[in-house]
Short mmCIF file of C-alpha atoms in Angstrom, two decimals:
data_model
loop_
_atom_site.label_atom_id
_atom_site.label_comp_id
_atom_site.label_asym_id
_atom_site.label_seq_id
_atom_site.Cartn_x
_atom_site.Cartn_y
_atom_site.Cartn_z
CA MET A 1391 14.13 35.80 -10.98
CA TYR A 1392 16.61 32.96 -10.53
CA LYS A 1393 14.51 31.43 -7.74
CA SER A 1394 11.34 31.43 -9.82
CA LEU A 1395 13.16 29.69 -12.70
CA LYS A 1396 14.39 27.01 -10.29
CA ILE A 1397 10.85 26.50 -8.98
CA ILE A 1398 9.45 26.21 -12.51
CA GLN A 1399 12.22 23.79 -13.46
CA ALA A 1400 11.50 21.67 -10.38
CA LEU A 1401 7.77 21.58 -11.18
CA ILE A 1402 8.42 20.54 -14.78
CA THR A 1403 10.83 17.83 -13.65
CA ALA A 1404 8.34 16.51 -11.10
CA ALA A 1405 5.57 16.46 -13.74
CA LEU A 1406 7.78 14.52 -16.16
CA ILE A 1407 8.76 11.98 -13.53
CA ALA A 1408 5.12 11.51 -12.48
CA SER A 1409 4.00 11.02 -16.09
CA CYS A 1410 6.71 8.42 -16.75
CA SER A 1411 5.72 6.13 -13.92
CA THR A 1412 3.66 3.18 -15.06
CA VAL A 1413 1.87 0.41 -13.27
CA ILE A 1414 3.49 -2.96 -13.92
CA GLU A 1415 1.17 -5.88 -13.34
CA PRO A 1416 2.62 -8.65 -11.19
CA PRO A 1417 3.28 -11.87 -13.13
CA ASN A 1418 0.76 -13.96 -11.14
CA GLY A 1419 -1.92 -11.30 -10.69
CA MET A 1420 -3.40 -9.87 -7.51
CA VAL A 1421 -5.26 -11.43 -4.59
CA ASP A 1422 -8.14 -9.52 -2.96
CA TRP A 1423 -8.73 -10.30 0.71
CA SER A 1424 -9.89 -8.61 3.90
CA LEU A 1425 -8.38 -7.73 7.25
CA ALA A 1426 -11.07 -8.34 9.86
CA ASN A 1427 -11.23 -6.69 13.26
CA THR A 1428 -13.33 -8.74 15.66
CA THR A 1429 -12.34 -6.76 18.75
CA GLY A 1430 -14.33 -4.05 20.47
CA SER A 1431 -11.79 -1.32 19.66
CA LYS A 1432 -10.03 0.20 16.65
CA VAL A 1433 -6.87 -1.66 15.53
CA THR A 1434 -3.95 -0.31 13.51
CA MET A 1435 -1.86 -2.86 11.60
CA SER A 1436 1.10 -2.97 9.24
CA VAL A 1437 1.02 -5.47 6.36
CA TYR A 1438 4.05 -6.51 4.28
CA ASP A 1439 3.52 -8.24 0.93
CA LYS A 1440 6.36 -10.77 0.66
CA VAL A 1441 5.73 -11.47 -3.05
CA CYS A 1442 6.04 -7.89 -4.37
CA ASN A 1443 8.09 -6.54 -1.42
CA ARG A 1444 5.48 -3.84 -0.77
CA SER A 1445 4.49 -2.40 2.62
CA TYR A 1446 1.11 -1.12 3.74
CA PHE A 1447 1.86 0.94 6.85
CA ARG A 1448 -0.63 1.67 9.61
CA VAL A 1449 -3.79 0.25 8.09
CA SER A 1450 -6.58 1.42 10.40
CA ILE A 1451 -9.46 -1.00 10.94
CA PRO A 1452 -12.49 0.26 12.90
CA ARG A 1453 -13.98 -2.00 15.57
CA ALA A 1454 -16.05 -4.93 14.31
CA ARG A 1455 -15.29 -4.08 10.65
CA GLU A 1456 -13.29 -5.36 7.68
CA LYS A 1457 -10.81 -3.55 5.44
CA SER A 1458 -10.30 -4.76 1.84
CA ILE A 1459 -6.71 -5.12 0.68
CA SER A 1460 -5.07 -6.34 -2.55
CA THR A 1461 -1.66 -7.99 -2.58
CA CYS A 1462 0.40 -9.82 -5.18
CA ALA A 1463 -0.21 -13.52 -5.78
CA ASP A 1464 2.56 -16.10 -5.62
CA SER A 1465 2.96 -18.91 -8.18
CA ASP A 1466 0.13 -20.84 -6.46
CA GLY A 1467 -2.24 -17.86 -6.69
CA LYS A 1468 -2.12 -17.18 -2.94
CA ALA A 1469 -1.13 -14.12 -0.94
CA ASP A 1470 2.06 -14.35 1.11
CA VAL A 1471 2.06 -11.60 3.75
CA ARG A 1472 3.43 -10.72 7.17
CA TYR A 1473 1.50 -8.48 9.51
CA ARG A 1474 2.03 -6.70 12.80
CA ARG A 1475 -0.45 -5.01 15.12
CA TYR A 1476 0.55 -1.46 16.02
CA SER A 1477 -2.11 -0.45 18.49
CA PHE A 1478 -5.57 -0.80 19.98
CA LYS A 1479 -7.52 2.42 20.42
#
């Protein structure tokens, strides 16, 4: 009985926390751009948005394809990112 009450309490708490989270728009808007893979194999990359301090881990890009990504814009309206290649497959 006590365990089931704890589980119900945890579910209610999680639901309240999830409902309270809101999306805050960045002050300078977003920039839409693409990661392009021009190699003959699949590439996995990590992208770090330096403006909003947000990470996009292990973005998988199939061979000879592009992957759309949105990052925060700086005061000039440009994206400021760092990226690292994880692997070729």
